[in-house]
Amino acid sequence: MTRRLFLSALALVATGCSSVQAALRDRTNALLGDYRSRAPGLVPAPATAGPRAWEPGQYVVYAVTREGKPGLLRYAVEERTAEGVWLGIQELSYETKSLWRVLLKRDLTSAEDAVSQARRAIVQPDGQATRIYDFEADSSPVVAKMRESMAPLWAGFLPAQSSGSPSAVNVTAGRFEGATEAKATLHVLGVVSEFRGHRHDAVPLTGLLDGKTSDGKATIELLEYGDDAASPLF
């Protein structure tokens, strides 16, 4: 392992300064248009409070922006095996698309677990070869740093922290009764940021409905969610 390889791995979790690619721009715009053309549903206040347990097939899709640039972010619980639970993360924007799959020993319970529970990661950055990182088989300091740098990606599956009185919140995915204020730390379009907005316990994984950063440079909004492993972004 070399410093060059480590820096290359860090680049996999950053959007960087890539230029707009017509095919990716058209795909991003088409998906955003399709999600936003659907009739929003009404989601009642949850009968019981608390985030949902992870189950294979659960997914959420978000519209995201950073400094006015749009994109999409998809989280999914893919499967459980004897080794643990596989998560999938997809990000699509005008400049790039990336897919990460990570194998965790077990469901995350805190952000502090995000590093220690990761066993393996499969990374498919746009236009580059697929890379597999086995964090248990390779104990080198460089690989350990790689795992640490990637951990914010799957830490984003943790439920957003909620507070405040329930209220109704409208997003593209529907009108959610009984939503609460929330905050979550997410890796969005190359940057890890804290978002403040709202969450609802009917939504799996993060539970997040919407949010923006304190400086207003990044936003997130729920487009779709479910339990049936809906189609990927690409």
GROMACS .gro file of C-alpha atoms in nm:
model
  234
    1MET     CA    1   0.000   0.000   0.000
    2THR     CA    2   0.124   0.348  -0.079
    3ARG     CA    3   0.029   0.704   0.001
    4ARG     CA    4  -0.084   0.740  -0.360
    5LEU     CA    5  -0.333   0.454  -0.317
    6PHE     CA    6  -0.464   0.609   0.004
    7LEU     CA    7  -0.517   0.946  -0.164
    8SER     CA    8  -0.689   0.771  -0.452
    9ALA     CA    9  -0.927   0.603  -0.209
   10LEU     CA   10  -1.008   0.934  -0.045
   11ALA     CA   11  -1.096   1.072  -0.388
   12LEU     CA   12  -1.362   0.803  -0.421
   13VAL     CA   13  -1.574   0.970  -0.154
   14ALA     CA   14  -1.543   1.321  -0.297
   15THR     CA   15  -1.725   1.467  -0.596
   16GLY     CA   16  -1.432   1.689  -0.685
   17CYS     CA   17  -1.431   1.944  -0.967
   18SER     CA   18  -1.553   1.723  -1.249
   19SER     CA   19  -1.721   1.889  -1.546
   20VAL     CA   20  -2.083   1.836  -1.644
   21GLN     CA   21  -2.144   1.519  -1.846
   22ALA     CA   22  -2.445   1.536  -2.077
   23ALA     CA   23  -2.559   1.176  -2.016
   24LEU     CA   24  -2.542   1.214  -1.638
   25ARG     CA   25  -2.714   1.553  -1.650
   26ASP     CA   26  -2.997   1.410  -1.859
   27ARG     CA   27  -3.034   1.106  -1.632
   28THR     CA   28  -3.038   1.322  -1.321
   29ASN     CA   29  -3.296   1.561  -1.465
   30ALA     CA   30  -3.515   1.278  -1.594
   31LEU     CA   31  -3.523   1.105  -1.256
   32LEU     CA   32  -3.591   1.426  -1.066
   33GLY     CA   33  -3.870   1.510  -1.308
   34ASP     CA   34  -4.025   1.165  -1.276
   35TYR     CA   35  -4.023   1.165  -0.896
   36ARG     CA   36  -4.168   1.514  -0.879
   37SER     CA   37  -4.446   1.436  -1.127
   38ARG     CA   38  -4.600   1.172  -0.899
   39ALA     CA   39  -4.904   1.248  -0.686
   40PRO     CA   40  -4.792   1.284  -0.322
   41GLY     CA   41  -4.955   1.057  -0.066
   42LEU     CA   42  -5.073   1.124   0.287
   43VAL     CA   43  -4.879   0.948   0.561
   44PRO     CA   44  -5.046   0.948   0.905
   45ALA     CA   45  -4.865   1.000   1.231
   46PRO     CA   46  -4.691   0.677   1.339
   47ALA     CA   47  -4.886   0.460   1.579
   48THR     CA   48  -4.568   0.383   1.773
   49ALA     CA   49  -4.270   0.611   1.808
   50GLY     CA   50  -3.917   0.513   1.721
   51PRO     CA   51  -3.708   0.429   1.413
   52ARG     CA   52  -3.776   0.112   1.217
   53ALA     CA   53  -3.542  -0.186   1.238
   54TRP     CA   54  -3.335  -0.258   0.929
   55GLU     CA   55  -3.482  -0.511   0.686
   56PRO     CA   56  -3.358  -0.618   0.341
   57GLY     CA   57  -3.539  -0.424   0.069
   58GLN     CA   58  -3.571  -0.098   0.260
   59TYR     CA   59  -3.460   0.207   0.064
   60VAL     CA   60  -3.483   0.585   0.053
   61VAL     CA   61  -3.417   0.821  -0.238
   62TYR     CA   62  -3.335   1.189  -0.187
   63ALA     CA   63  -3.299   1.495  -0.406
   64VAL     CA   64  -2.986   1.677  -0.294
   65THR     CA   65  -2.820   2.004  -0.386
   66ARG     CA   66  -2.488   2.160  -0.300
   67GLU     CA   67  -2.424   2.521  -0.397
   68GLY     CA   68  -2.713   2.500  -0.642
   69LYS     CA   69  -2.592   2.183  -0.814
   70PRO     CA   70  -2.854   1.903  -0.811
   71GLY     CA   71  -2.814   1.533  -0.753
   72LEU     CA   72  -2.974   1.221  -0.612
   73LEU     CA   73  -2.878   0.999  -0.321
   74ARG     CA   74  -3.010   0.647  -0.258
   75TYR     CA   75  -2.960   0.427   0.049
   76ALA     CA   76  -3.072   0.064   0.064
   77VAL     CA   77  -3.043  -0.242   0.285
   78GLU     CA   78  -2.957  -0.507   0.028
   79GLU     CA   79  -2.931  -0.838   0.212
   80ARG     CA   80  -2.836  -1.023   0.527
   81THR     CA   81  -2.586  -1.307   0.510
   82ALA     CA   82  -2.392  -1.516   0.756
   83GLU     CA   83  -2.123  -1.246   0.741
   84GLY     CA   84  -2.350  -0.955   0.828
   85VAL     CA   85  -2.565  -0.696   0.650
   86TRP     CA   86  -2.493  -0.545   0.308
   87LEU     CA   87  -2.578  -0.180   0.248
   88GLY     CA   88  -2.588   0.002  -0.085
   89ILE     CA   89  -2.524   0.373  -0.147
   90GLN     CA   90  -2.570   0.541  -0.486
   91GLU     CA   91  -2.503   0.902  -0.575
   92LEU     CA   92  -2.580   1.064  -0.909
   93SER     CA   93  -2.517   1.419  -1.025
   94TYR     CA   94  -2.437   1.617  -1.339
   95GLU     CA   95  -2.068   1.547  -1.291
   96THR     CA   96  -2.040   1.192  -1.161
   97LYS     CA   97  -2.207   0.875  -1.044
   98SER     CA   98  -2.077   0.639  -0.778
   99LEU     CA   99  -2.189   0.319  -0.611
  100TRP     CA  100  -2.070   0.181  -0.279
  101ARG     CA  101  -2.158  -0.150  -0.118
  102VAL     CA  102  -2.044  -0.212   0.235
  103LEU     CA  103  -2.064  -0.521   0.453
  104LEU     CA  104  -2.119  -0.450   0.822
  105LYS     CA  105  -2.090  -0.703   1.101
  106ARG     CA  106  -2.430  -0.593   1.230
  107ASP     CA  107  -2.678  -0.307   1.220
  108LEU     CA  108  -2.534   0.027   1.326
  109THR     CA  109  -2.643   0.172   1.658
  110SER     CA  110  -2.420   0.479   1.667
  111ALA     CA  111  -2.188   0.681   1.446
  112GLU     CA  112  -1.896   0.554   1.651
  113ASP     CA  113  -1.973   0.201   1.525
  114ALA     CA  114  -1.943   0.300   1.161
  115VAL     CA  115  -1.569   0.234   1.141
  116SER     CA  116  -1.536  -0.075   1.360
  117GLN     CA  117  -1.835  -0.262   1.212
  118ALA     CA  118  -1.725  -0.234   0.847
  119ARG     CA  119  -1.581  -0.559   0.714
  120ARG     CA  120  -1.560  -0.495   0.340
  121ALA     CA  121  -1.638  -0.226   0.083
  122ILE     CA  122  -1.695  -0.249  -0.292
  123VAL     CA  123  -1.655   0.081  -0.475
  124GLN     CA  124  -1.763   0.154  -0.833
  125PRO     CA  125  -1.671   0.514  -0.922
  126ASP     CA  126  -1.786   0.638  -1.260
  127GLY     CA  127  -1.540   0.561  -1.536
  128GLN     CA  128  -1.305   0.364  -1.311
  129ALA     CA  129  -1.252  -0.001  -1.230
  130THR     CA  130  -1.440  -0.159  -0.940
  131ARG     CA  131  -1.230  -0.174  -0.624
  132ILE     CA  132  -1.273  -0.411  -0.331
  133TYR     CA  133  -1.137  -0.322   0.012
  134ASP     CA  134  -1.120  -0.601   0.269
  135PHE     CA  135  -1.075  -0.420   0.597
  136GLU     CA  136  -1.030  -0.739   0.799
  137ALA     CA  137  -0.787  -0.922   0.572
  138ASP     CA  138  -0.564  -0.617   0.521
  139SER     CA  139  -0.462  -0.465   0.853
  140SER     CA  140  -0.226  -0.202   0.711
  141PRO     CA  141  -0.254   0.154   0.846
  142VAL     CA  142  -0.338   0.282   0.498
  143VAL     CA  143  -0.642   0.054   0.467
  144ALA     CA  144  -0.748   0.147   0.820
  145LYS     CA  145  -0.740   0.513   0.717
  146MET     CA  146  -0.940   0.429   0.405
  147ARG     CA  147  -1.209   0.266   0.616
  148GLU     CA  148  -1.219   0.570   0.842
  149SER     CA  149  -1.250   0.808   0.547
  150MET     CA  150  -1.536   0.609   0.394
  151ALA     CA  151  -1.731   0.554   0.718
  152PRO     CA  152  -1.947   0.870   0.685
  153LEU     CA  153  -2.109   0.710   0.381
  154TRP     CA  154  -2.272   0.425   0.572
  155ALA     CA  155  -2.304   0.623   0.895
  156GLY     CA  156  -2.573   0.811   0.702
  157PHE     CA  157  -2.803   0.511   0.750
  158LEU     CA  158  -2.845   0.597   1.117
  159PRO     CA  159  -3.181   0.752   1.216
  160ALA     CA  160  -3.182   1.130   1.226
  161GLN     CA  161  -3.194   1.262   1.581
  162SER     CA  162  -3.538   1.405   1.650
  163SER     CA  163  -3.681   1.662   1.890
  164GLY     CA  164  -3.969   1.905   1.928
  165SER     CA  165  -4.344   1.878   1.890
  166PRO     CA  166  -4.503   1.682   1.601
  167SER     CA  167  -4.620   1.873   1.295
  168ALA     CA  168  -4.719   1.811   0.933
  169VAL     CA  169  -4.443   1.834   0.672
  170ASN     CA  170  -4.481   1.834   0.292
  171VAL     CA  171  -4.208   1.693   0.070
  172THR     CA  172  -4.210   1.535  -0.275
  173ALA     CA  173  -4.266   1.188  -0.124
  174GLY     CA  174  -4.589   1.304   0.045
  175ARG     CA  175  -4.750   1.486   0.334
  176PHE     CA  176  -4.627   1.342   0.663
  177GLU     CA  177  -4.837   1.394   0.973
  178GLY     CA  178  -4.661   1.374   1.306
  179ALA     CA  179  -4.314   1.466   1.177
  180THR     CA  180  -4.059   1.603   1.423
  181GLU     CA  181  -3.760   1.831   1.391
  182ALA     CA  182  -3.437   1.644   1.330
  183LYS     CA  183  -3.069   1.665   1.248
  184ALA     CA  184  -2.844   1.423   1.064
  185THR     CA  185  -2.483   1.411   0.949
  186LEU     CA  186  -2.462   1.294   0.588
  187HIS     CA  187  -2.210   1.265   0.307
  188VAL     CA  188  -2.373   1.456   0.019
  189LEU     CA  189  -2.209   1.539  -0.314
  190GLY     CA  190  -1.858   1.504  -0.182
  191VAL     CA  191  -1.892   1.678   0.155
  192VAL     CA  192  -1.991   1.559   0.503
  193SER     CA  193  -2.234   1.810   0.656
  194GLU     CA  194  -2.494   1.839   0.929
  195PHE     CA  195  -2.848   1.885   0.803
  196ARG     CA  196  -3.138   2.017   1.008
  197GLY     CA  197  -3.494   1.948   0.904
  198HIS     CA  198  -3.762   1.690   0.984
  199ARG     CA  199  -3.803   1.314   1.020
  200HIS     CA  200  -4.087   1.063   1.034
  201ASP     CA  201  -4.086   0.712   1.175
  202ALA     CA  202  -4.268   0.568   0.871
  203VAL     CA  203  -3.956   0.632   0.664
  204PRO     CA  204  -3.690   0.359   0.698
  205LEU     CA  205  -3.320   0.404   0.763
  206THR     CA  206  -3.252   0.774   0.821
  207GLY     CA  207  -3.620   0.862   0.861
  208LEU     CA  208  -3.524   1.204   0.720
  209LEU     CA  209  -3.783   1.404   0.525
  210ASP     CA  210  -3.593   1.720   0.447
  211GLY     CA  211  -3.308   1.934   0.567
  212LYS     CA  212  -3.052   2.199   0.491
  213THR     CA  213  -2.713   2.300   0.626
  214SER     CA  214  -2.676   2.602   0.850
  215ASP     CA  215  -2.499   2.795   0.574
  216GLY     CA  216  -2.773   2.708   0.323
  217LYS     CA  217  -2.524   2.561   0.077
  218ALA     CA  218  -2.673   2.210   0.077
  219THR     CA  219  -3.026   2.071   0.093
  220ILE     CA  220  -3.191   1.730   0.099
  221GLU     CA  221  -3.554   1.622   0.034
  222LEU     CA  222  -3.719   1.279   0.038
  223LEU     CA  223  -3.843   1.171  -0.306
  224GLU     CA  224  -3.936   0.807  -0.245
  225TYR     CA  225  -3.905   0.531   0.012
  226GLY     CA  226  -4.021   0.174   0.054
  227ASP     CA  227  -3.952  -0.185   0.147
  228ASP     CA  228  -3.941  -0.351  -0.196
  229ALA     CA  229  -3.591  -0.263  -0.320
  230ALA     CA  230  -3.710  -0.030  -0.596
  231SER     CA  231  -3.504   0.037  -0.908
  232PRO     CA  232  -3.152   0.180  -0.868
  233LEU     CA  233  -3.058   0.525  -0.994
  234PHE     CA  234  -2.835   0.382  -1.269
   0.00000   0.00000   0.00000
